[in-house]
Amino acid sequence: MTSLSGRDLLSLNDLSPTELTDLLDFAADLKAGKQQPQFPHKVLGLLFRKASTRTRVSFSVAMYQMGGQVLDLHAGVTQVSRGEPTSDTARVLDRYLDVVAIRTFDQAELQEFADYATIPVINALTDLEHPCQILADLLTIQAEFGSLKGLTLAYLGDGNNVANSLLLGCAMVGMTVHIACPDGYAPDASVVSQAEALAGPGQVLITSDPQAAVKQAQVLYTDVWASMGQESVADQRLPIFQPYQVNDALLASAQADAIVLHCLPAHRGEEITASVLEGAASRVWDQAENRMHAQKALLASVLS
Ligand code: CP
Ligand code: NVA
């Protein structure tokens, strides 16, 4: 088991490259049934300000399978929605829970919670990062290709939270990562710098050219063009992002053995066509399943 005892995961960068690869190997062992860690009576809190299907359910099932329990603390059912300060909420929940996963907008709110809590705090998605998603993505890619080092992943679309965490994760495991996005929609500049510092020379490419991004890629990845909280600009983004759609023509430009990933939920006909999402190269259902194995590994590691 990876020893991350008591640690937070606010950014993928909170892990060293070795800790990340150890965590992925542990997750693969859990998926194969080689280990069955148990944490009876431990309680996970899910403090979510945004909707979630996969993250909520996969964290919950992972905890239940380890003999633990879960409290679903959507903001609306707590005093969070009535403005209780994060610093107060953190110090109170710290006294009840053993670990907390938080889904919110501002990374600074997550950081403030972690500053005031002594229990492990896990980023279950912010506007800046989605590290738990990338654990599952890397687990899926590793299962497909046997190893990660030297592979190229091309992400097409909005330089959002998923793109930011993919940049860090791919750089940490020795993959090359190409991000193709419209001008003005690039990933966070400081995350790009962090990824460049982690990666080898030439392993990070930010481009507006989708063809250039996919040519050498074994993995194509996309996500919605408007994330949660950006609903009001969704329609105006459609024509801007259309050239970045993952469709059969773009897939044909990638490597012959390329697979397609999407964190889901997907908008068929927008960032990905139904034919690609449902096609032979798609691994999205395995990817979604892997959320549970990866997060079980993470929970077991921080609770150990
Ligand atoms: N991929 C992902 O995080 O899905 P949910 O929003 O359903 O949790
Ligand atoms: N970028 C998307 C991911 C959803 C899992 C969002 O933040 O809405």
Short mmCIF file of C-alpha atoms and ligand atoms in Angstrom, two decimals:
data_model
loop_
_atom_site.label_atom_id
_atom_site.label_comp_id
_atom_site.label_asym_id
_atom_site.label_seq_id
_atom_site.Cartn_x
_atom_site.Cartn_y
_atom_site.Cartn_z
CA MET A 1 0.00 0.00 0.00
CA THR A 2 1.27 3.49 -0.85
CA SER A 3 1.92 5.43 2.34
CA LEU A 4 0.22 8.78 2.02
CA SER A 5 -0.97 8.61 5.60
CA GLY A 6 -2.83 11.75 6.64
CA ARG A 7 -1.99 13.59 3.43
CA ASP A 8 -4.18 15.90 1.32
CA LEU A 9 -4.68 15.64 -2.44
CA LEU A 10 -5.57 19.16 -3.53
CA SER A 11 -3.56 19.03 -6.75
CA LEU A 12 -2.04 16.09 -8.58
CA ASN A 13 1.22 17.88 -7.89
CA ASP A 14 0.82 17.03 -4.19
CA LEU A 15 2.11 13.57 -5.16
CA SER A 16 5.67 12.87 -6.22
CA PRO A 17 6.02 10.99 -9.53
CA THR A 18 6.95 7.84 -7.55
CA GLU A 19 3.96 8.20 -5.24
CA LEU A 20 1.72 8.57 -8.29
CA THR A 21 3.02 5.43 -10.01
CA ASP A 22 2.86 3.48 -6.71
CA LEU A 23 -0.75 4.60 -6.25
CA LEU A 24 -1.65 3.45 -9.78
CA ASP A 25 -0.04 0.05 -9.16
CA PHE A 26 -1.93 -0.25 -5.85
CA ALA A 27 -5.19 0.63 -7.65
CA ALA A 28 -4.47 -2.05 -10.28
CA ASP A 29 -3.93 -4.59 -7.45
CA LEU A 30 -7.24 -3.59 -5.85
CA LYS A 31 -9.02 -3.95 -9.18
CA ALA A 32 -7.50 -7.42 -9.60
CA GLY A 33 -8.63 -8.37 -6.08
CA LYS A 34 -5.04 -8.92 -4.87
CA GLN A 35 -5.55 -6.75 -1.79
CA GLN A 36 -8.69 -5.90 0.18
CA PRO A 37 -7.89 -3.15 2.68
CA GLN A 38 -10.48 -2.60 5.41
CA PHE A 39 -11.26 0.60 7.29
CA PRO A 40 -14.27 -0.26 9.44
CA HIS A 41 -15.95 2.68 11.19
CA LYS A 42 -13.99 5.26 9.20
CA VAL A 43 -16.27 8.00 7.84
CA LEU A 44 -15.82 9.87 4.55
CA GLY A 45 -17.65 13.17 4.08
CA LEU A 46 -18.58 14.34 0.57
CA LEU A 47 -18.88 18.14 0.66
CA PHE A 48 -20.11 19.02 -2.83
CA ARG A 49 -21.22 22.37 -4.26
CA LYS A 50 -21.68 20.93 -7.77
CA ALA A 51 -23.56 17.98 -9.27
CA SER A 52 -21.82 14.61 -9.54
CA THR A 53 -22.67 11.07 -10.55
CA ARG A 54 -19.35 9.25 -10.92
CA THR A 55 -17.32 10.97 -8.22
CA ARG A 56 -20.06 10.78 -5.60
CA VAL A 57 -20.98 7.15 -6.26
CA SER A 58 -17.46 5.80 -6.85
CA PHE A 59 -16.12 7.40 -3.66
CA SER A 60 -19.12 6.06 -1.74
CA VAL A 61 -18.89 2.51 -3.06
CA ALA A 62 -15.12 2.45 -2.53
CA MET A 63 -15.63 3.44 1.10
CA TYR A 64 -18.46 0.93 1.66
CA GLN A 65 -16.39 -1.90 0.13
CA MET A 66 -13.67 -1.14 2.70
CA GLY A 67 -16.17 -1.35 5.55
CA GLY A 68 -16.35 2.41 6.02
CA GLN A 69 -19.25 4.83 5.91
CA VAL A 70 -20.11 7.93 3.90
CA LEU A 71 -21.94 11.17 4.64
CA ASP A 72 -23.27 13.00 1.57
CA LEU A 73 -22.95 16.66 2.59
CA HIS A 74 -24.18 18.57 -0.43
CA ALA A 75 -23.82 22.28 0.29
CA GLY A 76 -27.61 22.71 0.22
CA VAL A 77 -28.16 20.48 3.24
CA THR A 78 -25.51 22.15 5.38
CA GLN A 79 -24.96 25.68 6.70
CA VAL A 80 -22.40 26.09 3.89
CA SER A 81 -25.26 27.27 1.65
CA ARG A 82 -26.13 29.92 4.25
CA GLY A 83 -22.63 31.32 4.30
CA GLU A 84 -20.93 29.67 7.27
CA PRO A 85 -17.22 30.44 6.78
CA THR A 86 -15.07 27.70 5.29
CA SER A 87 -12.62 28.03 8.18
CA ASP A 88 -15.40 27.26 10.68
CA THR A 89 -16.91 24.40 8.62
CA ALA A 90 -13.46 22.84 8.27
CA ARG A 91 -12.68 22.95 11.99
CA VAL A 92 -16.06 21.45 12.88
CA LEU A 93 -16.12 18.66 10.26
CA ASP A 94 -12.54 17.87 11.25
CA ARG A 95 -13.87 16.74 14.66
CA TYR A 96 -16.39 14.29 13.12
CA LEU A 97 -14.95 12.90 9.89
CA ASP A 98 -11.87 10.79 9.10
CA VAL A 99 -11.46 12.07 5.52
CA VAL A 100 -13.31 14.57 3.32
CA ALA A 101 -13.68 14.93 -0.45
CA ILE A 102 -14.69 18.41 -1.63
CA ARG A 103 -16.17 19.51 -4.97
CA THR A 104 -16.35 23.26 -5.37
CA PHE A 105 -15.59 26.17 -7.69
CA ASP A 106 -12.59 28.00 -6.29
CA GLN A 107 -9.37 26.10 -5.56
CA ALA A 108 -8.72 28.72 -2.85
CA GLU A 109 -11.78 27.50 -0.91
CA LEU A 110 -10.41 23.95 -1.01
CA GLN A 111 -7.01 25.19 0.12
CA GLU A 112 -8.56 27.19 2.97
CA PHE A 113 -10.49 24.12 4.14
CA ALA A 114 -7.28 22.08 4.11
CA ASP A 115 -5.44 24.82 6.02
CA TYR A 116 -7.97 24.53 8.85
CA ALA A 117 -8.51 20.73 8.84
CA THR A 118 -6.16 18.08 10.15
CA ILE A 119 -7.88 15.17 8.36
CA PRO A 120 -6.98 14.30 4.73
CA VAL A 121 -8.73 16.63 2.27
CA ILE A 122 -9.27 15.36 -1.29
CA ASN A 123 -10.04 17.50 -4.34
CA ALA A 124 -13.17 15.98 -5.91
CA LEU A 125 -13.06 18.69 -8.65
CA THR A 126 -12.53 22.42 -8.59
CA ASP A 127 -12.47 24.90 -11.47
CA LEU A 128 -8.68 24.45 -11.51
CA GLU A 129 -8.15 20.68 -11.15
CA HIS A 130 -9.72 17.24 -11.13
CA PRO A 131 -6.90 15.01 -9.82
CA CYS A 132 -9.06 11.96 -8.95
CA GLN A 133 -10.24 11.81 -12.56
CA ILE A 134 -6.68 11.64 -13.81
CA LEU A 135 -5.80 8.77 -11.44
CA ALA A 136 -8.53 6.75 -13.18
CA ASP A 137 -7.44 7.93 -16.63
CA LEU A 138 -3.83 6.87 -16.10
CA LEU A 139 -4.99 3.53 -14.66
CA THR A 140 -7.05 2.98 -17.83
CA ILE A 141 -4.16 3.88 -20.15
CA GLN A 142 -1.73 1.69 -18.19
CA ALA A 143 -4.10 -1.28 -18.46
CA GLU A 144 -4.41 -0.76 -22.22
CA PHE A 145 -0.75 -0.26 -23.13
CA GLY A 146 1.06 -2.05 -20.28
CA SER A 147 3.01 1.07 -19.27
CA LEU A 148 2.70 4.82 -19.52
CA LYS A 149 6.18 6.15 -20.23
CA GLY A 150 6.69 7.29 -23.81
CA LEU A 151 3.01 7.37 -24.78
CA THR A 152 1.42 10.50 -26.24
CA LEU A 153 -1.97 11.79 -25.10
CA ALA A 154 -3.78 14.47 -27.09
CA TYR A 155 -6.50 16.46 -25.31
CA LEU A 156 -8.88 18.36 -27.57
CA GLY A 157 -11.13 21.21 -26.46
CA ASP A 158 -11.34 23.48 -23.45
CA GLY A 159 -8.24 24.05 -21.32
CA ASN A 160 -10.24 23.31 -18.18
CA ASN A 161 -9.80 21.52 -14.85
CA VAL A 162 -9.44 18.11 -16.53
CA ALA A 163 -6.89 19.46 -19.02
CA ASN A 164 -4.89 21.04 -16.20
CA SER A 165 -4.72 17.82 -14.17
CA LEU A 166 -3.96 15.76 -17.29
CA LEU A 167 -1.00 18.04 -18.02
CA LEU A 168 0.43 17.39 -14.56
CA GLY A 169 -0.37 13.67 -14.50
CA CYS A 170 1.03 12.88 -17.94
CA ALA A 171 4.18 14.89 -17.27
CA MET A 172 4.72 13.07 -13.96
CA VAL A 173 4.55 9.60 -15.53
CA GLY A 174 6.78 10.38 -18.52
CA MET A 175 4.05 10.73 -21.13
CA THR A 176 3.98 13.38 -23.82
CA VAL A 177 0.87 15.57 -23.61
CA HIS A 178 -0.54 17.69 -26.43
CA ILE A 179 -3.38 20.12 -25.69
CA ALA A 180 -5.26 21.47 -28.72
CA CYS A 181 -7.60 24.32 -27.83
CA PRO A 182 -8.92 27.52 -29.42
CA ASP A 183 -6.93 30.70 -28.81
CA GLY A 184 -7.98 32.13 -25.46
CA TYR A 185 -8.97 28.74 -24.00
CA ALA A 186 -5.54 27.38 -23.07
CA PRO A 187 -4.96 25.59 -19.75
CA ASP A 188 -3.93 27.57 -16.69
CA ALA A 189 -0.54 29.20 -17.36
CA SER A 190 0.96 28.27 -14.00
CA VAL A 191 -0.14 24.63 -14.42
CA VAL A 192 1.50 24.57 -17.88
CA SER A 193 4.74 25.83 -16.30
CA GLN A 194 4.53 23.16 -13.58
CA ALA A 195 3.96 20.46 -16.21
CA GLU A 196 6.88 21.71 -18.30
CA ALA A 197 9.11 21.58 -15.23
CA LEU A 198 8.01 17.98 -14.51
CA ALA A 199 8.26 16.76 -18.12
CA GLY A 200 11.24 16.13 -20.35
CA PRO A 201 12.09 18.48 -23.22
CA GLY A 202 9.40 18.60 -25.92
CA GLN A 203 6.90 16.59 -23.89
CA VAL A 204 4.33 19.38 -23.44
CA LEU A 205 2.70 21.02 -26.45
CA ILE A 206 -0.08 23.63 -26.34
CA THR A 207 -1.42 24.25 -29.84
CA SER A 208 -4.51 25.53 -31.65
CA ASP A 209 -4.03 22.86 -34.37
CA PRO A 210 -6.02 19.65 -33.64
CA GLN A 211 -4.30 17.69 -36.42
CA ALA A 212 -0.84 18.52 -35.10
CA ALA A 213 -1.95 17.42 -31.62
CA VAL A 214 -3.33 14.00 -32.58
CA LYS A 215 -0.80 12.82 -35.19
CA GLN A 216 1.48 10.87 -32.81
CA ALA A 217 -1.16 10.16 -30.17
CA GLN A 218 -2.13 6.78 -28.73
CA VAL A 219 -4.75 8.42 -26.51
CA LEU A 220 -7.34 11.01 -27.55
CA TYR A 221 -9.16 12.75 -24.71
CA THR A 222 -11.91 15.32 -24.61
CA ASP A 223 -14.29 16.94 -22.13
CA VAL A 224 -17.28 19.27 -22.31
CA TRP A 225 -16.76 22.67 -23.92
CA ALA A 226 -18.53 24.43 -21.04
CA SER A 227 -17.89 23.17 -17.52
CA MET A 228 -20.18 23.37 -14.51
CA GLY A 229 -20.66 27.06 -13.73
CA GLN A 230 -20.16 28.09 -17.40
CA GLU A 231 -23.67 27.22 -18.61
CA SER A 232 -24.40 30.81 -19.72
CA VAL A 233 -21.59 30.77 -22.31
CA ALA A 234 -22.21 27.23 -23.59
CA ASP A 235 -24.04 28.26 -26.80
CA GLN A 236 -21.57 30.95 -27.82
CA ARG A 237 -18.74 28.45 -27.44
CA LEU A 238 -20.20 25.90 -29.90
CA PRO A 239 -18.81 27.43 -33.13
CA ILE A 240 -15.48 28.30 -31.47
CA PHE A 241 -14.86 24.71 -30.37
CA GLN A 242 -16.33 22.87 -33.39
CA PRO A 243 -12.89 22.28 -35.04
CA TYR A 244 -11.82 20.43 -31.89
CA GLN A 245 -14.59 17.82 -31.98
CA VAL A 246 -13.34 14.24 -31.53
CA ASN A 247 -14.93 12.54 -34.55
CA ASP A 248 -14.06 9.65 -36.86
CA ALA A 249 -11.93 11.85 -39.14
CA LEU A 250 -9.81 13.13 -36.25
CA LEU A 251 -9.48 9.64 -34.78
CA ALA A 252 -8.24 8.39 -38.17
CA SER A 253 -5.38 10.92 -37.92
CA ALA A 254 -4.14 9.45 -34.61
CA GLN A 255 -2.01 6.32 -34.21
CA ALA A 256 -3.67 3.13 -35.46
CA ASP A 257 -4.01 1.67 -31.94
CA ALA A 258 -5.33 4.89 -30.41
CA ILE A 259 -7.98 4.76 -27.71
CA VAL A 260 -10.48 7.46 -26.79
CA LEU A 261 -11.21 8.70 -23.28
CA HIS A 262 -13.78 11.14 -21.91
CA CYS A 263 -14.26 11.90 -18.21
CA LEU A 264 -18.07 12.04 -18.75
CA PRO A 265 -20.73 13.33 -18.77
CA ALA A 266 -20.46 13.61 -22.58
CA HIS A 267 -22.38 15.81 -25.00
CA ARG A 268 -22.75 13.70 -28.13
CA GLY A 269 -22.50 15.84 -31.26
CA GLU A 270 -20.52 18.53 -29.47
CA GLU A 271 -17.05 17.64 -28.12
CA ILE A 272 -17.39 14.00 -29.28
CA THR A 273 -19.54 12.22 -31.84
CA ALA A 274 -21.77 9.32 -30.83
CA SER A 275 -19.91 7.08 -33.30
CA VAL A 276 -16.58 7.67 -31.52
CA LEU A 277 -18.00 7.51 -28.00
CA GLU A 278 -19.75 4.21 -28.77
CA GLY A 279 -17.05 2.97 -31.17
CA ALA A 280 -14.29 0.36 -30.91
CA ALA A 281 -11.63 2.81 -29.70
CA SER A 282 -13.69 4.11 -26.79
CA ARG A 283 -12.66 3.03 -23.29
CA VAL A 284 -14.98 5.41 -21.42
CA TRP A 285 -16.88 2.77 -19.41
CA ASP A 286 -13.66 1.14 -18.15
CA GLN A 287 -12.42 4.64 -17.40
CA ALA A 288 -15.53 5.39 -15.35
CA GLU A 289 -15.20 2.08 -13.47
CA ASN A 290 -11.58 2.91 -12.70
CA ARG A 291 -12.67 5.98 -10.74
CA MET A 292 -13.71 3.57 -8.00
CA HIS A 293 -10.50 1.53 -7.94
CA ALA A 294 -8.26 4.60 -8.07
CA GLN A 295 -10.15 6.41 -5.32
CA LYS A 296 -10.22 3.28 -3.17
CA ALA A 297 -6.44 3.18 -3.45
CA LEU A 298 -6.25 6.85 -2.55
CA LEU A 299 -8.60 6.52 0.44
CA ALA A 300 -6.77 3.46 1.76
CA SER A 301 -3.44 5.28 1.38
CA VAL A 302 -4.46 8.45 3.21
CA LEU A 303 -6.35 6.54 5.93
CA SER A 304 -3.52 4.06 6.56
N1 CP B 1 -16.14 12.63 -14.37
C1 CP B 1 -16.78 13.08 -13.27
O1 CP B 1 -16.20 13.65 -12.36
O2 CP B 1 -18.12 12.82 -13.26
P1 CP B 1 -19.17 13.36 -12.20
O3 CP B 1 -19.30 14.86 -12.42
O4 CP B 1 -20.43 12.63 -12.53
O5 CP B 1 -18.67 13.07 -10.81
N1 NVA B 2 -14.81 19.99 -16.90
C1 NVA B 2 -16.03 19.38 -16.39
C2 NVA B 2 -15.73 18.06 -15.79
C3 NVA B 2 -16.92 17.34 -15.24
C4 NVA B 2 -16.58 16.02 -14.62
C5 NVA B 2 -16.67 20.31 -15.37
O1 NVA B 2 -15.95 20.88 -14.55
O2 NVA B 2 -17.89 20.48 -15.41
#
